[in-house]
PDB file of C-alpha atoms in Angstrom:
ATOM      1  CA  MET A 241     -35.717 280.695  54.237  1.00 63.00           C
ATOM      2  CA  ARG A 242     -34.847 284.351  54.802  1.00 81.00           C
ATOM      3  CA  ARG A 243     -31.576 285.459  53.285  1.00 88.00           C
ATOM      4  CA  GLU A 244     -31.287 288.561  55.464  1.00 93.00           C
ATOM      5  CA  TYR A 245     -31.186 289.265  59.196  1.00 94.00           C
ATOM      6  CA  TYR A 246     -33.606 292.180  58.924  1.00 96.00           C
ATOM      7  CA  SER A 247     -35.828 293.555  56.174  1.00 96.00           C
ATOM      8  CA  ASP A 248     -38.727 295.964  55.877  1.00 97.00           C
ATOM      9  CA  THR A 249     -40.052 298.770  53.766  1.00 97.00           C
ATOM     10  CA  ILE A 250     -38.020 301.946  54.021  1.00 97.00           C
ATOM     11  CA  THR A 251     -41.108 303.676  55.413  1.00 97.00           C
ATOM     12  CA  ASN A 252     -41.366 301.203  58.289  1.00 97.00           C
ATOM     13  CA  PHE A 253     -37.613 301.216  58.821  1.00 97.00           C
ATOM     14  CA  LEU A 254     -37.674 304.971  59.343  1.00 97.00           C
ATOM     15  CA  ILE A 255     -40.315 304.804  62.078  1.00 97.00           C
ATOM     16  CA  THR A 256     -38.973 301.718  63.858  1.00 96.00           C
ATOM     17  CA  ALA A 257     -36.786 302.295  66.910  1.00 97.00           C
ATOM     18  CA  SER A 258     -33.101 301.628  66.302  1.00 96.00           C
ATOM     19  CA  ASN A 259     -32.873 299.246  69.253  1.00 95.00           C
ATOM     20  CA  GLU A 260     -35.765 297.213  67.881  1.00 96.00           C
ATOM     21  CA  ILE A 261     -33.975 296.866  64.547  1.00 96.00           C
ATOM     22  CA  LEU A 262     -30.764 295.995  66.391  1.00 96.00           C
ATOM     23  CA  GLY A 263     -32.596 293.288  68.320  1.00 94.00           C
ATOM     24  CA  GLU A 264     -33.848 291.682  65.127  1.00 94.00           C
ATOM     25  CA  LEU A 265     -30.358 291.802  63.630  1.00 95.00           C
ATOM     26  CA  ALA A 266     -28.886 290.170  66.721  1.00 93.00           C
ATOM     27  CA  GLN A 267     -31.584 287.507  66.712  1.00 92.00           C
ATOM     28  CA  GLY A 268     -30.851 286.669  63.088  1.00 88.00           C
ATOM     29  CA  SER A 269     -27.093 286.431  63.571  1.00 86.00           C
ATOM     30  CA  ASP A 270     -25.454 283.011  63.447  1.00 76.00           C
ATOM     31  CA  PHE A 271     -22.823 284.117  65.963  1.00 79.00           C
ATOM     32  CA  PRO A 272     -22.725 285.949  69.293  1.00 86.00           C
ATOM     33  CA  VAL A 273     -22.850 289.664  68.517  1.00 88.00           C
ATOM     34  CA  GLU A 274     -19.634 291.392  69.521  1.00 90.00           C
ATOM     35  CA  PRO A 275     -19.753 295.006  70.782  1.00 91.00           C
ATOM     36  CA  THR A 276     -17.922 296.177  67.650  1.00 92.00           C
ATOM     37  CA  GLN A 277     -20.571 294.597  65.421  1.00 92.00           C
ATOM     38  CA  ARG A 278     -23.394 296.008  67.544  1.00 94.00           C
ATOM     39  CA  ASP A 279     -21.914 299.505  67.352  1.00 95.00           C
ATOM     40  CA  ALA A 280     -21.393 299.178  63.594  1.00 95.00           C
ATOM     41  CA  TRP A 281     -25.026 298.156  63.086  1.00 96.00           C
ATOM     42  CA  LEU A 282     -26.260 301.068  65.193  1.00 96.00           C
ATOM     43  CA  GLU A 283     -24.134 303.477  63.170  1.00 96.00           C
ATOM     44  CA  GLU A 284     -25.400 302.046  59.882  1.00 97.00           C
ATOM     45  CA  ILE A 285     -28.987 302.338  61.129  1.00 97.00           C
ATOM     46  CA  ARG A 286     -28.423 305.953  62.184  1.00 97.00           C
ATOM     47  CA  ILE A 287     -26.859 306.930  58.867  1.00 97.00           C
ATOM     48  CA  LEU A 288     -29.576 305.255  56.825  1.00 97.00           C
ATOM     49  CA  LYS A 289     -32.376 306.783  58.884  1.00 97.00           C
ATOM     50  CA  ASN A 290     -30.918 310.208  58.075  1.00 96.00           C
ATOM     51  CA  THR A 291     -30.283 309.349  54.429  1.00 96.00           C
ATOM     52  CA  LEU A 292     -33.454 307.575  53.353  1.00 97.00           C
ATOM     53  CA  GLN A 293     -36.073 310.122  54.435  1.00 95.00           C
ATOM     54  CA  PRO A 294     -36.967 311.144  50.840  1.00 94.00           C
ATOM     55  CA  HIS A 295     -37.066 307.608  49.453  1.00 95.00           C
ATOM     56  CA  LYS A 296     -39.520 304.740  49.156  1.00 96.00           C
ATOM     57  CA  GLY A 297     -38.583 301.119  48.714  1.00 96.00           C
ATOM     58  CA  SER A 298     -37.233 298.214  50.760  1.00 97.00           C
ATOM     59  CA  ILE A 299     -34.177 297.647  52.909  1.00 98.00           C
ATOM     60  CA  TYR A 300     -32.295 294.448  53.775  1.00 97.00           C
ATOM     61  CA  PHE A 301     -29.535 294.151  56.375  1.00 97.00           C
ATOM     62  CA  GLU A 302     -26.924 291.374  56.218  1.00 95.00           C
ATOM     63  CA  TYR A 303     -28.153 289.894  52.941  1.00 95.00           C
ATOM     64  CA  SER A 304     -26.641 286.470  52.296  1.00 89.00           C
ATOM     65  CA  ILE A 305     -24.461 285.731  49.271  1.00 83.00           C
ATOM     66  CA  PRO A 306     -24.283 281.931  49.565  1.00 71.00           C
ATOM     67  CA  ARG A 307     -21.740 281.316  46.805  1.00 62.00           C
ATOM     68  CA  MET A 308     -19.260 283.566  48.581  1.00 65.00           C
ATOM     69  CA  GLY A 309     -20.336 282.538  52.071  1.00 71.00           C
ATOM     70  CA  LYS A 310     -20.634 286.217  53.007  1.00 81.00           C
ATOM     71  CA  ARG A 311     -23.289 288.842  53.676  1.00 91.00           C
ATOM     72  CA  ILE A 312     -23.882 292.260  52.143  1.00 95.00           C
ATOM     73  CA  ASP A 313     -24.116 294.928  54.832  1.00 96.00           C
ATOM     74  CA  VAL A 314     -27.221 296.526  53.308  1.00 97.00           C
ATOM     75  CA  VAL A 315     -29.249 296.107  50.134  1.00 98.00           C
ATOM     76  CA  LEU A 316     -31.680 298.852  49.125  1.00 98.00           C
ATOM     77  CA  ILE A 317     -34.396 298.440  46.513  1.00 98.00           C
ATOM     78  CA  ILE A 318     -35.361 301.932  45.359  1.00 97.00           C
ATOM     79  CA  GLY A 319     -37.120 302.553  42.077  1.00 96.00           C
ATOM     80  CA  SER A 320     -35.423 300.549  39.340  1.00 96.00           C
ATOM     81  CA  VAL A 321     -32.114 300.145  41.190  1.00 97.00           C
ATOM     82  CA  ILE A 322     -30.586 297.600  43.558  1.00 97.00           C
ATOM     83  CA  PHE A 323     -28.119 299.417  45.818  1.00 98.00           C
ATOM     84  CA  VAL A 324     -25.413 297.239  47.358  1.00 98.00           C
ATOM     85  CA  LEU A 325     -23.939 299.076  50.345  1.00 97.00           C
ATOM     86  CA  GLU A 326     -20.720 298.106  52.080  1.00 96.00           C
ATOM     87  CA  PHE A 327     -20.086 300.163  55.222  1.00 96.00           C
ATOM     88  CA  LYS A 328     -16.648 300.782  56.669  1.00 94.00           C
ATOM     89  CA  VAL A 329     -17.618 302.442  59.919  1.00 94.00           C
ATOM     90  CA  GLY A 330     -14.932 304.772  61.245  1.00 91.00           C
ATOM     91  CA  GLU A 331     -12.735 304.400  58.151  1.00 92.00           C
ATOM     92  CA  LYS A 332     -11.068 307.501  56.714  1.00 94.00           C
ATOM     93  CA  GLU A 333      -9.914 305.781  53.543  1.00 93.00           C
ATOM     94  CA  PHE A 334     -11.422 303.437  50.972  1.00 93.00           C
ATOM     95  CA  PRO A 335      -9.557 300.117  51.294  1.00 90.00           C
ATOM     96  CA  SER A 336      -9.049 298.370  47.976  1.00 90.00           C
ATOM     97  CA  TYR A 337     -10.375 295.126  49.448  1.00 90.00           C
ATOM     98  CA  ALA A 338     -13.667 296.880  50.293  1.00 92.00           C
ATOM     99  CA  ILE A 339     -14.058 298.087  46.719  1.00 93.00           C
ATOM    100  CA  ASP A 340     -13.289 294.595  45.423  1.00 92.00           C
ATOM    101  CA  GLN A 341     -15.735 293.154  47.930  1.00 91.00           C
ATOM    102  CA  VAL A 342     -18.694 295.326  46.962  1.00 94.00           C
ATOM    103  CA  TRP A 343     -17.896 294.758  43.289  1.00 93.00           C
ATOM    104  CA  ASP A 344     -17.918 290.990  43.828  1.00 90.00           C
ATOM    105  CA  TYR A 345     -21.283 291.268  45.579  1.00 92.00           C
ATOM    106  CA  ALA A 346     -22.749 293.205  42.657  1.00 93.00           C
ATOM    107  CA  LEU A 347     -21.403 290.732  40.105  1.00 89.00           C
ATOM    108  CA  ASP A 348     -22.698 287.811  42.125  1.00 87.00           C
ATOM    109  CA  LEU A 349     -26.215 289.228  42.303  1.00 90.00           C
ATOM    110  CA  LYS A 350     -26.217 290.149  38.619  1.00 88.00           C
ATOM    111  CA  ASN A 351     -25.005 286.759  37.443  1.00 80.00           C
ATOM    112  CA  PHE A 352     -26.567 284.335  39.899  1.00 79.00           C
ATOM    113  CA  HIS A 353     -29.655 285.898  41.493  1.00 87.00           C
ATOM    114  CA  GLU A 354     -32.610 285.329  39.203  1.00 85.00           C
ATOM    115  CA  THR A 355     -34.449 288.606  39.817  1.00 92.00           C
ATOM    116  CA  SER A 356     -31.274 290.706  39.795  1.00 92.00           C
ATOM    117  CA  HIS A 357     -30.405 289.930  36.160  1.00 89.00           C
ATOM    118  CA  GLU A 358     -32.300 292.853  34.619  1.00 91.00           C
ATOM    119  CA  PRO A 359     -32.280 295.803  37.078  1.00 94.00           C
ATOM    120  CA  TYR A 360     -29.448 298.259  37.532  1.00 96.00           C
ATOM    121  CA  ILE A 361     -27.100 297.400  40.399  1.00 97.00           C
ATOM    122  CA  ALA A 362     -25.176 300.169  42.148  1.00 97.00           C
ATOM    123  CA  PRO A 363     -22.327 299.031  44.436  1.00 97.00           C
ATOM    124  CA  VAL A 364     -21.374 301.688  46.998  1.00 97.00           C
ATOM    125  CA  VAL A 365     -18.593 301.697  49.601  1.00 96.00           C
ATOM    126  CA  ILE A 366     -19.254 304.054  52.520  1.00 96.00           C
ATOM    127  CA  ALA A 367     -16.165 305.000  54.537  1.00 95.00           C
ATOM    128  CA  THR A 368     -18.010 306.986  57.176  1.00 94.00           C
ATOM    129  CA  GLN A 369     -15.138 309.263  58.254  1.00 92.00           C
ATOM    130  CA  ALA A 370     -13.559 309.805  54.840  1.00 93.00           C
ATOM    131  CA  LYS A 371     -13.210 313.191  53.220  1.00 92.00           C
ATOM    132  CA  ALA A 372     -15.643 313.827  50.403  1.00 88.00           C
ATOM    133  CA  PRO A 373     -14.399 311.684  47.509  1.00 86.00           C
ATOM    134  CA  SER A 374     -14.685 312.618  43.873  1.00 83.00           C
ATOM    135  CA  THR A 375     -17.669 310.665  42.662  1.00 79.00           C
ATOM    136  CA  GLY A 376     -18.662 309.690  39.181  1.00 84.00           C
ATOM    137  CA  ILE A 377     -21.435 307.399  38.054  1.00 91.00           C
ATOM    138  CA  SER A 378     -20.759 305.150  35.104  1.00 90.00           C
ATOM    139  CA  THR A 379     -21.597 301.699  33.844  1.00 89.00           C
ATOM    140  CA  THR A 380     -19.264 298.939  32.772  1.00 86.00           C
ATOM    141  CA  PRO A 381     -18.429 298.708  29.055  1.00 84.00           C
ATOM    142  CA  HIS A 382     -20.426 295.472  28.868  1.00 80.00           C
ATOM    143  CA  ASN A 383     -23.843 297.157  28.901  1.00 82.00           C
ATOM    144  CA  ASP A 384     -24.889 294.871  31.762  1.00 86.00           C
ATOM    145  CA  LYS A 385     -26.506 297.525  33.976  1.00 92.00           C
ATOM    146  CA  ILE A 386     -23.861 297.245  36.681  1.00 93.00           C
ATOM    147  CA  LEU A 387     -22.470 300.573  37.800  1.00 95.00           C
ATOM    148  CA  LEU A 388     -18.798 300.786  38.632  1.00 94.00           C
ATOM    149  CA  PRO A 389     -18.149 300.934  42.407  1.00 95.00           C
ATOM    150  CA  ILE A 390     -18.981 304.312  43.924  1.00 96.00           C
ATOM    151  CA  LYS A 391     -17.158 305.816  46.908  1.00 95.00           C
ATOM    152  CA  SER A 392     -19.128 307.732  49.513  1.00 95.00           C
ATOM    153  CA  ASN A 393     -18.846 309.102  53.003  1.00 94.00           C
ATOM    154  CA  GLU A 394     -21.747 309.608  55.393  1.00 94.00           C
ATOM    155  CA  GLU A 395     -22.661 313.068  54.140  1.00 94.00           C
ATOM    156  CA  LEU A 396     -22.630 312.219  50.422  1.00 94.00           C
ATOM    157  CA  LEU A 397     -24.718 309.058  50.550  1.00 95.00           C
ATOM    158  CA  ASP A 398     -28.087 310.756  50.016  1.00 95.00           C
ATOM    159  CA  GLN A 399     -26.728 312.713  47.055  1.00 94.00           C
ATOM    160  CA  ILE A 400     -25.235 309.571  45.517  1.00 95.00           C
ATOM    161  CA  ILE A 401     -28.494 307.632  45.809  1.00 96.00           C
ATOM    162  CA  SER A 402     -30.399 310.486  44.167  1.00 95.00           C
ATOM    163  CA  SER A 403     -27.798 310.812  41.400  1.00 95.00           C
ATOM    164  CA  VAL A 404     -27.915 307.097  40.639  1.00 96.00           C
ATOM    165  CA  LEU A 405     -31.706 307.199  40.418  1.00 96.00           C
ATOM    166  CA  LEU A 406     -31.457 310.084  37.929  1.00 95.00           C
ATOM    167  CA  PHE A 407     -28.772 308.265  35.939  1.00 94.00           C
ATOM    168  CA  THR A 408     -30.742 305.038  35.530  1.00 93.00           C
ATOM    169  CA  ASP A 409     -34.059 304.168  33.938  1.00 91.00           C
ATOM    170  CA  GLY A 410     -36.446 301.232  33.783  1.00 89.00           C
ATOM    171  CA  ASN A 411     -39.461 299.889  35.614  1.00 93.00           C
ATOM    172  CA  ASN A 412     -39.648 299.993  39.380  1.00 95.00           C
ATOM    173  CA  ILE A 413     -38.601 296.755  41.052  1.00 96.00           C
ATOM    174  CA  ASN A 414     -41.310 294.870  42.928  1.00 96.00           C
ATOM    175  CA  PRO A 415     -39.601 293.971  46.232  1.00 95.00           C
ATOM    176  CA  ALA A 416     -41.792 290.901  46.795  1.00 95.00           C
ATOM    177  CA  VAL A 417     -40.897 289.520  43.365  1.00 95.00           C
ATOM    178  CA  TRP A 418     -37.220 290.356  43.881  1.00 95.00           C
ATOM    179  CA  GLU A 419     -37.148 288.609  47.261  1.00 92.00           C
ATOM    180  CA  ALA A 420     -38.681 285.471  45.752  1.00 90.00           C
ATOM    181  CA  GLY A 421     -35.977 285.199  43.090  1.00 88.00           C
ATOM    182  CA  SER A 422     -33.945 282.011  43.269  1.00 81.00           C
ATOM    183  CA  TYR A 423     -30.203 282.001  43.701  1.00 76.00           C
ATOM    184  CA  CYS A 424     -28.667 279.852  40.973  1.00 67.00           C
ATOM    185  CA  PRO A 425     -24.887 279.792  41.152  1.00 56.00           C
ATOM    186  CA  THR A 426     -22.571 277.137  39.836  1.00 50.00           C
ATOM    187  CA  PRO A 427     -20.105 276.957  42.704  1.00 53.00           C
ATOM    188  CA  THR A 428     -16.694 275.430  42.523  1.00 59.00           C
ATOM    189  CA  ILE A 429     -16.109 272.731  45.105  1.00 62.00           C
ATOM    190  CA  ILE A 430     -13.901 275.172  47.034  1.00 64.00           C
ATOM    191  CA  GLU A 431     -16.627 277.833  47.090  1.00 66.00           C
ATOM    192  CA  ALA A 432     -19.163 275.197  48.121  1.00 64.00           C
ATOM    193  CA  ALA A 433     -16.925 273.968  50.931  1.00 69.00           C
ATOM    194  CA  MET A 434     -16.417 277.501  52.270  1.00 70.00           C
ATOM    195  CA  ALA A 435     -20.145 278.246  52.162  1.00 67.00           C
ATOM    196  CA  LEU A 436     -21.119 274.984  53.880  1.00 67.00           C
ATOM    197  CA  TYR A 437     -18.334 275.303  56.454  1.00 64.00           C
ATOM    198  CA  ASN A 438     -19.726 278.726  57.346  1.00 69.00           C
ATOM    199  CA  GLY A 439     -23.245 277.531  57.992  1.00 64.00           C
ATOM    200  CA  HIS A 440     -25.062 277.831  54.665  1.00 60.00           C
ATOM    201  CA  SER A 441     -27.296 274.994  53.538  1.00 57.00           C
ATOM    202  CA  VAL A 442     -26.925 272.913  50.411  1.00 53.00           C
ATOM    203  CA  GLU A 443     -30.138 274.500  49.105  1.00 54.00           C
ATOM    204  CA  ASP A 444     -28.478 277.935  49.251  1.00 54.00           C
ATOM    205  CA  ILE A 445     -25.740 276.987  46.817  1.00 49.00           C
ATOM    206  CA  SER A 446     -27.578 274.634  44.466  1.00 49.00           C
ATOM    207  CA  ARG A 447     -27.517 275.578  40.823  1.00 48.00           C
ATOM    208  CA  ARG A 448     -31.120 274.860  39.859  1.00 44.00           C
ATOM    209  CA  SER A 449     -34.313 273.830  41.613  1.00 45.00           C
ATOM    210  CA  ALA A 450     -33.869 270.243  40.374  1.00 42.00           C
ATOM    211  CA  ASP A 451     -30.354 270.160  41.832  1.00 58.00           C
ATOM    212  CA  GLU A 452     -31.671 271.536  45.098  1.00 63.00           C
ATOM    213  CA  ILE A 453     -34.281 268.774  45.380  1.00 68.00           C
ATOM    214  CA  ASN A 454     -31.888 265.972  44.413  1.00 75.00           C
ATOM    215  CA  LEU A 455     -29.119 267.141  46.717  1.00 77.00           C
ATOM    216  CA  ARG A 456     -31.485 267.691  49.620  1.00 81.00           C
ATOM    217  CA  GLU A 457     -33.168 264.299  49.212  1.00 87.00           C
ATOM    218  CA  THR A 458     -29.827 262.514  48.897  1.00 88.00           C
ATOM    219  CA  SER A 459     -28.447 264.291  51.956  1.00 85.00           C
ATOM    220  CA  ASP A 460     -31.612 263.594  53.946  1.00 88.00           C
ATOM    221  CA  THR A 461     -31.533 259.907  53.003  1.00 91.00           C
ATOM    222  CA  ILE A 462     -27.925 259.530  54.108  1.00 89.00           C
ATOM    223  CA  SER A 463     -28.647 261.436  57.317  1.00 86.00           C
ATOM    224  CA  GLU A 464     -31.442 258.981  58.059  1.00 90.00           C
ATOM    225  CA  VAL A 465     -29.092 256.036  57.454  1.00 90.00           C
ATOM    226  CA  ILE A 466     -26.633 257.612  59.885  1.00 88.00           C
ATOM    227  CA  ARG A 467     -29.334 258.092  62.492  1.00 86.00           C
ATOM    228  CA  LEU A 468     -30.618 254.524  62.218  1.00 91.00           C
ATOM    229  CA  SER A 469     -27.089 253.121  62.294  1.00 90.00           C
ATOM    230  CA  LYS A 470     -26.410 255.027  65.484  1.00 87.00           C
ATOM    231  CA  GLU A 471     -29.664 253.915  67.095  1.00 89.00           C
ATOM    232  CA  ASN A 472     -29.156 250.251  66.199  1.00 91.00           C
ATOM    233  CA  ALA A 473     -25.379 250.109  66.746  1.00 89.00           C
ATOM    234  CA  GLN A 474     -24.884 249.128  63.116  1.00 91.00           C
ATOM    235  CA  LYS A 475     -22.270 249.936  60.503  1.00 90.00           C
ATOM    236  CA  SER A 476     -23.513 251.190  57.140  1.00 90.00           C
ATOM    237  CA  ILE A 477     -21.964 252.197  53.859  1.00 90.00           C
ATOM    238  CA  CYS A 478     -23.695 254.414  51.297  1.00 89.00           C
ATOM    239  CA  PHE A 479     -22.739 254.633  47.630  1.00 90.00           C
ATOM    240  CA  VAL A 480     -23.697 257.867  45.869  1.00 88.00           C
ATOM    241  CA  THR A 481     -23.519 257.766  42.083  1.00 83.00           C
ATOM    242  CA  GLY A 482     -23.968 260.435  39.465  1.00 73.00           C
ATOM    243  CA  VAL A 483     -22.484 262.027  36.385  1.00 61.00           C
ATOM    244  CA  PRO A 484     -19.491 264.371  36.793  1.00 61.00           C
ATOM    245  CA  GLY A 485     -20.670 267.624  38.324  1.00 61.00           C
ATOM    246  CA  ALA A 486     -23.863 266.106  39.731  1.00 66.00           C
ATOM    247  CA  GLY A 487     -22.874 267.065  43.266  1.00 73.00           C
ATOM    248  CA  LYS A 488     -21.521 263.865  44.812  1.00 80.00           C
ATOM    249  CA  THR A 489     -18.696 265.631  46.639  1.00 78.00           C
ATOM    250  CA  LEU A 490     -21.103 268.388  47.622  1.00 79.00           C
ATOM    251  CA  VAL A 491     -23.373 265.810  49.274  1.00 82.00           C
ATOM    252  CA  GLY A 492     -20.426 264.498  51.272  1.00 81.00           C
ATOM    253  CA  LEU A 493     -19.415 267.979  52.372  1.00 79.00           C
ATOM    254  CA  ASN A 494     -22.998 268.792  53.274  1.00 79.00           C
ATOM    255  CA  ILE A 495     -23.359 265.696  55.460  1.00 80.00           C
ATOM    256  CA  ALA A 496     -20.050 266.360  57.192  1.00 78.00           C
ATOM    257  CA  THR A 497     -20.823 270.011  57.919  1.00 76.00           C
ATOM    258  CA  LYS A 498     -24.238 269.080  59.329  1.00 75.00           C
ATOM    259  CA  HIS A 499     -22.424 267.100  62.018  1.00 71.00           C
ATOM    260  CA  ILE A 500     -19.405 269.325  62.536  1.00 68.00           C
ATOM    261  CA  ASN A 501     -19.990 269.808  66.274  1.00 70.00           C
ATOM    262  CA  LYS A 502     -17.336 267.751  68.074  1.00 67.00           C
ATOM    263  CA  ASN A 503     -19.619 267.385  71.100  1.00 69.00           C
ATOM    264  CA  ASN A 504     -22.342 265.734  69.024  1.00 71.00           C
ATOM    265  CA  ASP A 505     -22.690 261.945  68.998  1.00 71.00           C
ATOM    266  CA  LEU A 506     -22.875 262.095  65.204  1.00 71.00           C
ATOM    267  CA  TYR A 507     -19.695 264.192  64.830  1.00 71.00           C
ATOM    268  CA  SER A 508     -18.394 263.644  61.300  1.00 76.00           C
ATOM    269  CA  VAL A 509     -15.370 264.442  59.191  1.00 79.00           C
ATOM    270  CA  PHE A 510     -14.895 264.660  55.434  1.00 81.00           C
ATOM    271  CA  LEU A 511     -12.524 262.014  54.065  1.00 84.00           C
ATOM    272  CA  SER A 512     -11.109 262.098  50.555  1.00 82.00           C
ATOM    273  CA  GLY A 513      -8.551 260.020  48.721  1.00 82.00           C
ATOM    274  CA  ASN A 514      -7.783 262.992  46.487  1.00 79.00           C
ATOM    275  CA  GLY A 515      -4.666 264.404  48.157  1.00 80.00           C
ATOM    276  CA  PRO A 516      -4.501 267.659  46.165  1.00 80.00           C
ATOM    277  CA  LEU A 517      -8.201 268.318  46.850  1.00 77.00           C
ATOM    278  CA  VAL A 518      -7.650 267.810  50.583  1.00 81.00           C
ATOM    279  CA  ALA A 519      -4.705 270.224  50.555  1.00 83.00           C
ATOM    280  CA  VAL A 520      -6.549 272.881  48.558  1.00 79.00           C
ATOM    281  CA  LEU A 521      -9.725 272.633  50.645  1.00 79.00           C
ATOM    282  CA  ARG A 522      -7.768 272.875  53.884  1.00 82.00           C
ATOM    283  CA  GLU A 523      -5.872 275.941  52.724  1.00 83.00           C
ATOM    284  CA  ALA A 524      -9.007 277.636  51.345  1.00 79.00           C
ATOM    285  CA  LEU A 525     -11.050 277.028  54.506  1.00 80.00           C
ATOM    286  CA  THR A 526      -8.174 278.177  56.706  1.00 83.00           C
ATOM    287  CA  ARG A 527      -7.637 281.418  54.799  1.00 83.00           C
ATOM    288  CA  ASP A 528     -11.369 282.082  54.745  1.00 80.00           C
ATOM    289  CA  LYS A 529     -11.717 281.508  58.506  1.00 80.00           C
ATOM    290  CA  VAL A 530      -8.728 283.758  59.294  1.00 82.00           C
ATOM    291  CA  GLN A 531     -10.164 286.519  57.091  1.00 81.00           C
ATOM    292  CA  ARG A 532     -13.608 286.215  58.705  1.00 77.00           C
ATOM    293  CA  GLU A 533     -12.161 286.446  62.178  1.00 79.00           C
ATOM    294  CA  LYS A 534     -10.178 289.505  61.095  1.00 80.00           C
ATOM    295  CA  GLU A 535     -13.340 291.157  59.764  1.00 78.00           C
ATOM    296  CA  ARG A 536     -15.042 290.445  63.110  1.00 76.00           C
ATOM    297  CA  GLY A 537     -12.186 292.152  64.945  1.00 77.00           C
ATOM    298  CA  HIS A 538     -10.568 288.940  66.189  1.00 79.00           C
ATOM    299  CA  LYS A 539      -7.012 287.789  65.715  1.00 80.00           C
ATOM    300  CA  ALA A 540      -6.721 284.210  64.559  1.00 81.00           C
ATOM    301  CA  LYS A 541      -3.434 282.404  64.082  1.00 84.00           C
ATOM    302  CA  LYS A 542      -3.345 280.538  60.811  1.00 84.00           C
ATOM    303  CA  GLY A 543      -1.704 277.497  62.404  1.00 85.00           C
ATOM    304  CA  GLU A 544      -4.446 277.140  65.001  1.00 84.00           C
ATOM    305  CA  VAL A 545      -7.177 277.528  62.401  1.00 82.00           C
ATOM    306  CA  MET A 546      -5.450 275.012  60.125  1.00 85.00           C
ATOM    307  CA  SER A 547      -5.383 272.473  62.967  1.00 84.00           C
ATOM    308  CA  GLU A 548      -9.131 272.868  63.383  1.00 80.00           C
ATOM    309  CA  VAL A 549      -9.746 272.535  59.649  1.00 80.00           C
ATOM    310  CA  LYS A 550      -7.516 269.455  59.415  1.00 82.00           C
ATOM    311  CA  MET A 551      -9.819 267.709  61.864  1.00 80.00           C
ATOM    312  CA  PHE A 552     -12.705 268.300  59.456  1.00 78.00           C
ATOM    313  CA  ILE A 553     -10.997 267.634  56.091  1.00 81.00           C
ATOM    314  CA  GLN A 554      -8.886 264.475  56.260  1.00 82.00           C
ATOM    315  CA  ASN A 555      -6.989 262.329  53.796  1.00 82.00           C
ATOM    316  CA  VAL A 556      -8.600 258.897  53.748  1.00 81.00           C
ATOM    317  CA  HIS A 557      -5.214 257.213  53.280  1.00 79.00           C
ATOM    318  CA  ASN A 558      -3.899 258.717  56.512  1.00 72.00           C
ATOM    319  CA  PHE A 559      -7.135 257.728  58.218  1.00 64.00           C
ATOM    320  CA  ARG A 560      -6.695 254.172  56.922  1.00 69.00           C
ATOM    321  CA  ASP A 561      -3.069 254.001  58.041  1.00 68.00           C
ATOM    322  CA  GLU A 562      -3.995 255.100  61.550  1.00 62.00           C
ATOM    323  CA  GLY A 563      -6.638 252.388  61.634  1.00 61.00           C
ATOM    324  CA  LEU A 564      -4.166 249.716  60.530  1.00 62.00           C
ATOM    325  CA  ILE A 565      -1.824 250.607  63.391  1.00 60.00           C
ATOM    326  CA  ASP A 566      -4.455 249.411  65.858  1.00 56.00           C
ATOM    327  CA  ILE A 567      -4.902 246.031  64.161  1.00 55.00           C
TER     328      ILE A 567
END
């Protein structure tokens, strides 16, 4: 499964029409593309076409970070470096949240993406309308080949890429090998819930290949039980066992998010008898949804989002009590 909406060699990217690239990005998107997003993509494409003329490598737009349930604006593989680019189109300043965001992306790739462990990773925030910032290139004190976040505007980006390439060393990255690297995070249940709620699959956030297979097979088996129960007008109960941390709750969340569409005959909710877990999951999903809508240029009231989330994450005791009223 592709992690990005669009990818190609830099050479092909440079000769491909911007509208063709935009079309592929729109086709890959999980949501209707708003005019603001379309314009941002076109601006990113324009800037990168001007910037990348001297370089060879590969480019990836909207690269998925499953553990965080988010996407990197652009990843560049050039020489021995993975560039993580976060664009703030039209911004004149460098928001602290953007710097934190690109730093989190870099850390996530370094720690959890198999083929990103060894190469240098350069996180860059591009505020397109900002005045030329003072730029310095340095690594963390941990000798982990992650550069500290770099600030850039449109005009400086080419210079920054060239400077990073001079600063670093090592063997050139093979893009095909890098793309094939597995993503092996150990998500918390909150991170898993946010990722699943936002459309990622259980395979995306599994910790190891064995986990991926077990979780997928368990989820598929339960889904088949659900389907047969629906077809035959039966009631079924499934017991999932496993050691602590095996992914039992993750299976439940995965099944529920597969059938989250209220108009679907198999519409499902996630029930838990763990009151604190229900409260924490609801709050985390609500905050995440509000933030996502904000990033997409939409205003979302927390109360309205919370009402939607409450329909998905429910306390089994309340569910039971409602059922007893009807008896």
